[in-house]
């Protein structure tokens, strides 16, 4: 089937459950594909663009909406079949939690840094094979263990685009056009920023290499910020 997206604000992927190959949604999506659609939305109240994700499968040429849990379950089943057929883990699938005897294996399918699906492989799914032994065999001594959020997220520095955001240190407004500093944090796996006034930052906590975007500031502002380090 063909899924028509709003090209400016929507994009997405589909996964072939047999191969775990990932495609972008600009082609026909075959039956039984697992579909992930992202939508960008600006929310004025919090002065932030958020990304909404929806999930589904294609069945008999129709799109059927699923939630993330349902999709993860379908991926777990597809992953088990992949392991049985090919004797290896599918691409982008890694062990998420240390394998334990007599317990389902907990794996993760990492479509991107922001789209991580938690998979649970039970022995029933592996036709009665013990997932601990089976997966231990496959990964051997290789360190296939996944480290979530192992990127070093940078703090962001920029001029406030509006006066709507408040400083998370002092609670006062950050005036439009003044320098604001964004502290990175994760919400529902998405990278977000908590904004602070320049004067409200404990600069000694930071290293200059942790700052993103410094080059974009006016010369004077850049010089002043650099002097804090
Ligand atoms: Zn402040």
PDB file of C-alpha atoms and ligand atoms in Angstrom:
ATOM      1  CA  UNK A   1       0.000   0.000   0.000  1.00  0.00           C
ATOM      2  CA  UNK A   2       1.017   3.626  -0.378  1.00  0.00           C
ATOM      3  CA  UNK A   3       0.958   5.889   2.659  1.00  0.00           C
ATOM      4  CA  UNK A   4       0.653   9.580   1.860  1.00  0.00           C
ATOM      5  CA  UNK A   5       2.513  11.793   4.289  1.00  0.00           C
ATOM      6  CA  UNK A   6       2.558  15.533   4.737  1.00  0.00           C
ATOM      7  CA  UNK A   7       6.048  15.949   3.316  1.00  0.00           C
ATOM      8  CA  UNK A   8       7.008  18.876   5.504  1.00  0.00           C
ATOM      9  CA  UNK A   9       5.984  17.588   8.901  1.00  0.00           C
ATOM     10  CA  UNK A  10       5.710  13.864   8.581  1.00  0.00           C
ATOM     11  CA  UNK A  11       8.158  11.120   7.797  1.00  0.00           C
ATOM     12  CA  UNK A  12       8.537   7.510   8.660  1.00  0.00           C
ATOM     13  CA  UNK A  13       9.949   4.066   8.218  1.00  0.00           C
ATOM     14  CA  UNK A  14       8.818   0.552   7.753  1.00  0.00           C
ATOM     15  CA  UNK A  15      10.560  -2.611   8.782  1.00  0.00           C
ATOM     16  CA  UNK A  16      10.418  -5.877   6.877  1.00  0.00           C
ATOM     17  CA  UNK A  17       9.847  -8.391   9.694  1.00  0.00           C
ATOM     18  CA  UNK A  18      11.589 -11.173   7.759  1.00  0.00           C
ATOM     19  CA  UNK A  19      14.880  -9.382   7.202  1.00  0.00           C
ATOM     20  CA  UNK A  20      14.648  -6.445   9.648  1.00  0.00           C
ATOM     21  CA  UNK A  21      15.587  -4.210   6.741  1.00  0.00           C
ATOM     22  CA  UNK A  22      14.472  -0.627   7.221  1.00  0.00           C
ATOM     23  CA  UNK A  23      12.949   1.481   4.455  1.00  0.00           C
ATOM     24  CA  UNK A  24      11.659   5.028   4.369  1.00  0.00           C
ATOM     25  CA  UNK A  25       7.995   5.531   3.603  1.00  0.00           C
ATOM     26  CA  UNK A  26       8.177   6.808   0.092  1.00  0.00           C
ATOM     27  CA  UNK A  27       7.761   3.443  -1.510  1.00  0.00           C
ATOM     28  CA  UNK A  28       4.953   0.954  -1.483  1.00  0.00           C
ATOM     29  CA  UNK A  29       4.704  -0.741   1.869  1.00  0.00           C
ATOM     30  CA  UNK A  30       4.279  -4.516   1.570  1.00  0.00           C
ATOM     31  CA  UNK A  31       1.886  -6.522   3.721  1.00  0.00           C
ATOM     32  CA  UNK A  32       2.988  -7.433   7.243  1.00  0.00           C
ATOM     33  CA  UNK A  33       5.454  -4.523   7.431  1.00  0.00           C
ATOM     34  CA  UNK A  34       5.829  -2.760  10.758  1.00  0.00           C
ATOM     35  CA  UNK A  35       5.309   0.972  10.235  1.00  0.00           C
ATOM     36  CA  UNK A  36       6.580   3.933  12.263  1.00  0.00           C
ATOM     37  CA  UNK A  37       5.314   7.415  11.403  1.00  0.00           C
ATOM     38  CA  UNK A  38       6.798  10.562  12.921  1.00  0.00           C
ATOM     39  CA  UNK A  39       5.031  13.889  13.031  1.00  0.00           C
ATOM     40  CA  UNK A  40       6.547  17.223  13.944  1.00  0.00           C
ATOM     41  CA  UNK A  41       4.331  19.546  15.896  1.00  0.00           C
ATOM     42  CA  UNK A  42       5.046  22.985  17.340  1.00  0.00           C
ATOM     43  CA  UNK A  43       3.436  23.569  20.726  1.00  0.00           C
ATOM     44  CA  UNK A  44       3.258  27.258  21.408  1.00  0.00           C
ATOM     45  CA  UNK A  45       2.629  27.013  25.174  1.00  0.00           C
ATOM     46  CA  UNK A  46       5.987  25.449  25.803  1.00  0.00           C
ATOM     47  CA  UNK A  47       7.745  27.030  22.823  1.00  0.00           C
ATOM     48  CA  UNK A  48       8.938  23.691  21.642  1.00  0.00           C
ATOM     49  CA  UNK A  49       8.623  21.411  18.683  1.00  0.00           C
ATOM     50  CA  UNK A  50       7.705  17.915  19.723  1.00  0.00           C
ATOM     51  CA  UNK A  51       7.774  14.787  17.660  1.00  0.00           C
ATOM     52  CA  UNK A  52       4.833  12.442  17.913  1.00  0.00           C
ATOM     53  CA  UNK A  53       5.261   8.850  16.851  1.00  0.00           C
ATOM     54  CA  UNK A  54       2.561   6.493  15.719  1.00  0.00           C
ATOM     55  CA  UNK A  55       2.835   2.825  14.916  1.00  0.00           C
ATOM     56  CA  UNK A  56       1.019   0.329  12.780  1.00  0.00           C
ATOM     57  CA  UNK A  57       1.179  -2.697  10.561  1.00  0.00           C
ATOM     58  CA  UNK A  58       0.061  -3.224   6.998  1.00  0.00           C
ATOM     59  CA  UNK A  59      -2.382  -6.062   6.612  1.00  0.00           C
ATOM     60  CA  UNK A  60      -4.168  -6.901   3.358  1.00  0.00           C
ATOM     61  CA  UNK A  61      -3.155  -3.543   1.966  1.00  0.00           C
ATOM     62  CA  UNK A  62      -4.594  -1.626   4.913  1.00  0.00           C
ATOM     63  CA  UNK A  63      -2.891   0.353   7.645  1.00  0.00           C
ATOM     64  CA  UNK A  64      -3.812  -0.877  11.113  1.00  0.00           C
ATOM     65  CA  UNK A  65      -2.840   1.294  14.068  1.00  0.00           C
ATOM     66  CA  UNK A  66      -0.972  -0.365  16.926  1.00  0.00           C
ATOM     67  CA  UNK A  67       0.645   0.983  20.054  1.00  0.00           C
ATOM     68  CA  UNK A  68       4.355   0.725  20.764  1.00  0.00           C
ATOM     69  CA  UNK A  69       3.890  -2.252  23.078  1.00  0.00           C
ATOM     70  CA  UNK A  70       2.002  -4.188  20.396  1.00  0.00           C
ATOM     71  CA  UNK A  71       4.635  -3.353  17.799  1.00  0.00           C
ATOM     72  CA  UNK A  72       7.403  -4.462  20.178  1.00  0.00           C
ATOM     73  CA  UNK A  73       5.583  -7.744  20.677  1.00  0.00           C
ATOM     74  CA  UNK A  74       5.298  -8.287  16.938  1.00  0.00           C
ATOM     75  CA  UNK A  75       8.977  -7.439  16.582  1.00  0.00           C
ATOM     76  CA  UNK A  76       9.818  -9.929  19.339  1.00  0.00           C
ATOM     77  CA  UNK A  77       8.024 -12.631  17.366  1.00  0.00           C
ATOM     78  CA  UNK A  78       9.709 -11.595  14.132  1.00  0.00           C
ATOM     79  CA  UNK A  79      13.083 -11.554  15.912  1.00  0.00           C
ATOM     80  CA  UNK A  80      12.515 -15.098  17.226  1.00  0.00           C
ATOM     81  CA  UNK A  81      11.718 -16.327  13.727  1.00  0.00           C
ATOM     82  CA  UNK A  82      14.799 -14.588  12.415  1.00  0.00           C
ATOM     83  CA  UNK A  83      16.970 -16.285  15.051  1.00  0.00           C
ATOM     84  CA  UNK A  84      15.479 -19.709  14.258  1.00  0.00           C
ATOM     85  CA  UNK A  85      15.910 -19.270  10.503  1.00  0.00           C
ATOM     86  CA  UNK A  86      19.346 -17.648  10.404  1.00  0.00           C
ATOM     87  CA  UNK A  87      21.026 -18.526  13.649  1.00  0.00           C
ATOM     88  CA  UNK A  88      22.039 -14.955  14.299  1.00  0.00           C
ATOM     89  CA  UNK A  89      20.500 -11.771  15.663  1.00  0.00           C
ATOM     90  CA  UNK A  90      18.740  -9.447  13.221  1.00  0.00           C
ATOM     91  CA  UNK A  91      20.533  -6.216  12.252  1.00  0.00           C
ATOM     92  CA  UNK A  92      20.273  -3.452  14.863  1.00  0.00           C
ATOM     93  CA  UNK A  93      19.158  -5.930  17.507  1.00  0.00           C
ATOM     94  CA  UNK A  94      21.319  -6.215  20.596  1.00  0.00           C
ATOM     95  CA  UNK A  95      21.151  -7.683  24.047  1.00  0.00           C
ATOM     96  CA  UNK A  96      19.713  -5.062  26.333  1.00  0.00           C
ATOM     97  CA  UNK A  97      19.883  -6.714  29.726  1.00  0.00           C
ATOM     98  CA  UNK A  98      22.261  -9.395  30.860  1.00  0.00           C
ATOM     99  CA  UNK A  99      20.933 -12.817  29.856  1.00  0.00           C
ATOM    100  CA  UNK A 100      19.593 -14.914  32.701  1.00  0.00           C
ATOM    101  CA  UNK A 101      19.001 -18.611  32.793  1.00  0.00           C
ATOM    102  CA  UNK A 102      15.346 -19.696  32.617  1.00  0.00           C
ATOM    103  CA  UNK A 103      14.225 -16.161  31.865  1.00  0.00           C
ATOM    104  CA  UNK A 104      13.111 -14.599  28.576  1.00  0.00           C
ATOM    105  CA  UNK A 105      15.940 -12.773  26.824  1.00  0.00           C
ATOM    106  CA  UNK A 106      15.603  -9.006  26.797  1.00  0.00           C
ATOM    107  CA  UNK A 107      16.825  -7.540  23.547  1.00  0.00           C
ATOM    108  CA  UNK A 108      16.445  -4.148  21.943  1.00  0.00           C
ATOM    109  CA  UNK A 109      15.859  -3.184  18.356  1.00  0.00           C
ATOM    110  CA  UNK A 110      17.426   0.198  17.797  1.00  0.00           C
ATOM    111  CA  UNK A 111      15.894   1.735  14.724  1.00  0.00           C
ATOM    112  CA  UNK A 112      17.533   5.058  15.627  1.00  0.00           C
ATOM    113  CA  UNK A 113      18.761   6.791  18.761  1.00  0.00           C
ATOM    114  CA  UNK A 114      15.198   7.876  19.379  1.00  0.00           C
ATOM    115  CA  UNK A 115      13.328   4.745  18.388  1.00  0.00           C
ATOM    116  CA  UNK A 116      14.227   1.842  20.571  1.00  0.00           C
ATOM    117  CA  UNK A 117      11.965  -1.183  20.845  1.00  0.00           C
ATOM    118  CA  UNK A 118      12.288  -3.501  23.814  1.00  0.00           C
ATOM    119  CA  UNK A 119      11.996  -7.123  22.767  1.00  0.00           C
ATOM    120  CA  UNK A 120      11.335 -10.106  24.964  1.00  0.00           C
ATOM    121  CA  UNK A 121      12.190 -13.534  23.588  1.00  0.00           C
ATOM    122  CA  UNK A 122      10.698 -16.471  25.459  1.00  0.00           C
ATOM    123  CA  UNK A 123      11.479 -20.136  24.950  1.00  0.00           C
ATOM    124  CA  UNK A 124       7.992 -20.663  23.471  1.00  0.00           C
ATOM    125  CA  UNK A 125       8.898 -18.193  20.742  1.00  0.00           C
ATOM    126  CA  UNK A 126      12.074 -20.179  20.038  1.00  0.00           C
ATOM    127  CA  UNK A 127      10.178 -23.449  19.591  1.00  0.00           C
ATOM    128  CA  UNK A 128      11.083 -24.553  23.104  1.00  0.00           C
ATOM    129  CA  UNK A 129      14.789 -23.680  22.922  1.00  0.00           C
ATOM    130  CA  UNK A 130      16.232 -21.978  25.954  1.00  0.00           C
ATOM    131  CA  UNK A 131      16.728 -18.295  25.005  1.00  0.00           C
ATOM    132  CA  UNK A 132      19.631 -17.951  27.445  1.00  0.00           C
ATOM    133  CA  UNK A 133      21.591 -20.756  25.776  1.00  0.00           C
ATOM    134  CA  UNK A 134      20.517 -19.948  22.244  1.00  0.00           C
ATOM    135  CA  UNK A 135      21.417 -16.279  22.376  1.00  0.00           C
ATOM    136  CA  UNK A 136      24.539 -16.837  24.457  1.00  0.00           C
ATOM    137  CA  UNK A 137      25.667 -19.218  21.709  1.00  0.00           C
ATOM    138  CA  UNK A 138      25.067 -16.611  19.046  1.00  0.00           C
ATOM    139  CA  UNK A 139      26.767 -13.695  20.702  1.00  0.00           C
ATOM    140  CA  UNK A 140      29.567 -15.767  22.226  1.00  0.00           C
ATOM    141  CA  UNK A 141      32.094 -13.514  23.846  1.00  0.00           C
ATOM    142  CA  UNK A 142      31.304 -10.632  21.608  1.00  0.00           C
ATOM    143  CA  UNK A 143      30.214  -7.574  23.451  1.00  0.00           C
ATOM    144  CA  UNK A 144      26.961  -7.007  21.680  1.00  0.00           C
ATOM    145  CA  UNK A 145      25.524  -5.416  24.744  1.00  0.00           C
ATOM    146  CA  UNK A 146      23.685  -2.275  23.996  1.00  0.00           C
ATOM    147  CA  UNK A 147      24.395   0.901  25.855  1.00  0.00           C
ATOM    148  CA  UNK A 148      21.437   3.152  25.739  1.00  0.00           C
ATOM    149  CA  UNK A 149      22.035   6.874  25.540  1.00  0.00           C
ATOM    150  CA  UNK A 150      25.769   6.453  25.330  1.00  0.00           C
ATOM    151  CA  UNK A 151      26.094   9.591  23.305  1.00  0.00           C
ATOM    152  CA  UNK A 152      27.535  12.601  25.007  1.00  0.00           C
ATOM    153  CA  UNK A 153      24.728  15.050  24.756  1.00  0.00           C
ATOM    154  CA  UNK A 154      25.719  18.644  24.422  1.00  0.00           C
ATOM    155  CA  UNK A 155      24.318  21.706  26.074  1.00  0.00           C
ATOM    156  CA  UNK A 156      22.913  24.160  23.585  1.00  0.00           C
ATOM    157  CA  UNK A 157      23.499  27.876  23.524  1.00  0.00           C
ATOM    158  CA  UNK A 158      21.390  30.231  21.448  1.00  0.00           C
ATOM    159  CA  UNK A 159      19.355  33.437  21.425  1.00  0.00           C
ATOM    160  CA  UNK A 160      15.840  32.982  22.822  1.00  0.00           C
ATOM    161  CA  UNK A 161      13.396  32.844  19.932  1.00  0.00           C
ATOM    162  CA  UNK A 162      10.539  34.191  22.034  1.00  0.00           C
ATOM    163  CA  UNK A 163       9.900  35.316  25.600  1.00  0.00           C
ATOM    164  CA  UNK A 164       7.782  32.318  26.441  1.00  0.00           C
ATOM    165  CA  UNK A 165      10.297  29.970  28.044  1.00  0.00           C
ATOM    166  CA  UNK A 166      11.112  30.373  31.730  1.00  0.00           C
ATOM    167  CA  UNK A 167      14.491  29.742  33.282  1.00  0.00           C
ATOM    168  CA  UNK A 168      14.558  26.407  35.090  1.00  0.00           C
ATOM    169  CA  UNK A 169      16.979  27.815  37.672  1.00  0.00           C
ATOM    170  CA  UNK A 170      15.256  31.036  38.770  1.00  0.00           C
ATOM    171  CA  UNK A 171      11.757  30.627  37.316  1.00  0.00           C
ATOM    172  CA  UNK A 172      11.773  33.996  35.551  1.00  0.00           C
ATOM    173  CA  UNK A 173      11.142  34.619  31.881  1.00  0.00           C
ATOM    174  CA  UNK A 174      13.973  34.462  29.423  1.00  0.00           C
ATOM    175  CA  UNK A 175      13.576  37.550  27.249  1.00  0.00           C
ATOM    176  CA  UNK A 176      13.485  37.147  23.510  1.00  0.00           C
ATOM    177  CA  UNK A 177      16.872  37.699  21.889  1.00  0.00           C
ATOM    178  CA  UNK A 178      18.915  37.111  25.038  1.00  0.00           C
ATOM    179  CA  UNK A 179      21.355  34.245  25.368  1.00  0.00           C
ATOM    180  CA  UNK A 180      19.794  31.078  26.754  1.00  0.00           C
ATOM    181  CA  UNK A 181      21.496  27.826  27.643  1.00  0.00           C
ATOM    182  CA  UNK A 182      19.806  24.496  27.123  1.00  0.00           C
ATOM    183  CA  UNK A 183      20.497  21.613  29.468  1.00  0.00           C
ATOM    184  CA  UNK A 184      19.971  18.299  27.658  1.00  0.00           C
ATOM    185  CA  UNK A 185      17.596  15.708  29.078  1.00  0.00           C
ATOM    186  CA  UNK A 186      15.540  12.848  27.805  1.00  0.00           C
ATOM    187  CA  UNK A 187      11.784  12.625  27.812  1.00  0.00           C
ATOM    188  CA  UNK A 188      10.267   9.469  26.395  1.00  0.00           C
ATOM    189  CA  UNK A 189      13.560   8.803  24.611  1.00  0.00           C
ATOM    190  CA  UNK A 190      13.611  12.193  22.925  1.00  0.00           C
ATOM    191  CA  UNK A 191      16.332  14.711  23.491  1.00  0.00           C
ATOM    192  CA  UNK A 192      14.934  17.898  24.992  1.00  0.00           C
ATOM    193  CA  UNK A 193      16.377  21.009  26.645  1.00  0.00           C
ATOM    194  CA  UNK A 194      15.730  22.811  29.913  1.00  0.00           C
ATOM    195  CA  UNK A 195      16.511  26.465  29.354  1.00  0.00           C
ATOM    196  CA  UNK A 196      18.447  28.702  31.728  1.00  0.00           C
ATOM    197  CA  UNK A 197      19.608  32.306  31.833  1.00  0.00           C
ATOM    198  CA  UNK A 198      23.272  32.808  31.226  1.00  0.00           C
ATOM    199  CA  UNK A 199      23.673  34.233  34.757  1.00  0.00           C
ATOM    200  CA  UNK A 200      21.876  31.264  36.302  1.00  0.00           C
ATOM    201  CA  UNK A 201      24.302  28.630  35.037  1.00  0.00           C
ATOM    202  CA  UNK A 202      26.990  27.237  37.298  1.00  0.00           C
ATOM    203  CA  UNK A 203      29.623  27.536  34.642  1.00  0.00           C
ATOM    204  CA  UNK A 204      32.136  25.581  36.675  1.00  0.00           C
ATOM    205  CA  UNK A 205      29.979  22.474  36.108  1.00  0.00           C
ATOM    206  CA  UNK A 206      30.548  22.684  32.388  1.00  0.00           C
ATOM    207  CA  UNK A 207      33.381  22.260  29.996  1.00  0.00           C
ATOM    208  CA  UNK A 208      33.537  24.381  26.895  1.00  0.00           C
ATOM    209  CA  UNK A 209      33.511  21.322  24.623  1.00  0.00           C
ATOM    210  CA  UNK A 210      30.101  20.400  26.041  1.00  0.00           C
ATOM    211  CA  UNK A 211      28.577  23.528  24.509  1.00  0.00           C
ATOM    212  CA  UNK A 212      26.937  23.269  21.142  1.00  0.00           C
ATOM    213  CA  UNK A 213      26.344  26.211  18.863  1.00  0.00           C
ATOM    214  CA  UNK A 214      28.791  28.638  20.498  1.00  0.00           C
ATOM    215  CA  UNK A 215      30.120  29.576  17.064  1.00  0.00           C
ATOM    216  CA  UNK A 216      26.696  30.894  16.110  1.00  0.00           C
ATOM    217  CA  UNK A 217      26.736  33.674  18.699  1.00  0.00           C
ATOM    218  CA  UNK A 218      27.747  37.278  18.071  1.00  0.00           C
ATOM    219  CA  UNK A 219      31.458  37.888  18.659  1.00  0.00           C
ATOM    220  CA  UNK A 220      30.916  39.779  21.916  1.00  0.00           C
ATOM    221  CA  UNK A 221      28.601  37.175  23.409  1.00  0.00           C
ATOM    222  CA  UNK A 222      30.878  34.366  22.373  1.00  0.00           C
ATOM    223  CA  UNK A 223      33.862  36.081  23.992  1.00  0.00           C
ATOM    224  CA  UNK A 224      31.966  36.603  27.244  1.00  0.00           C
ATOM    225  CA  UNK A 225      30.838  32.963  27.385  1.00  0.00           C
ATOM    226  CA  UNK A 226      34.361  31.760  26.679  1.00  0.00           C
ATOM    227  CA  UNK A 227      35.620  33.853  29.578  1.00  0.00           C
ATOM    228  CA  UNK A 228      33.619  31.665  32.005  1.00  0.00           C
ATOM    229  CA  UNK A 229      35.851  28.701  31.307  1.00  0.00           C
TER     230      UNK A 229
HETATM  231 ZN1  LIG B   1      17.428  32.298  35.529  1.00  0.00          ZN
END
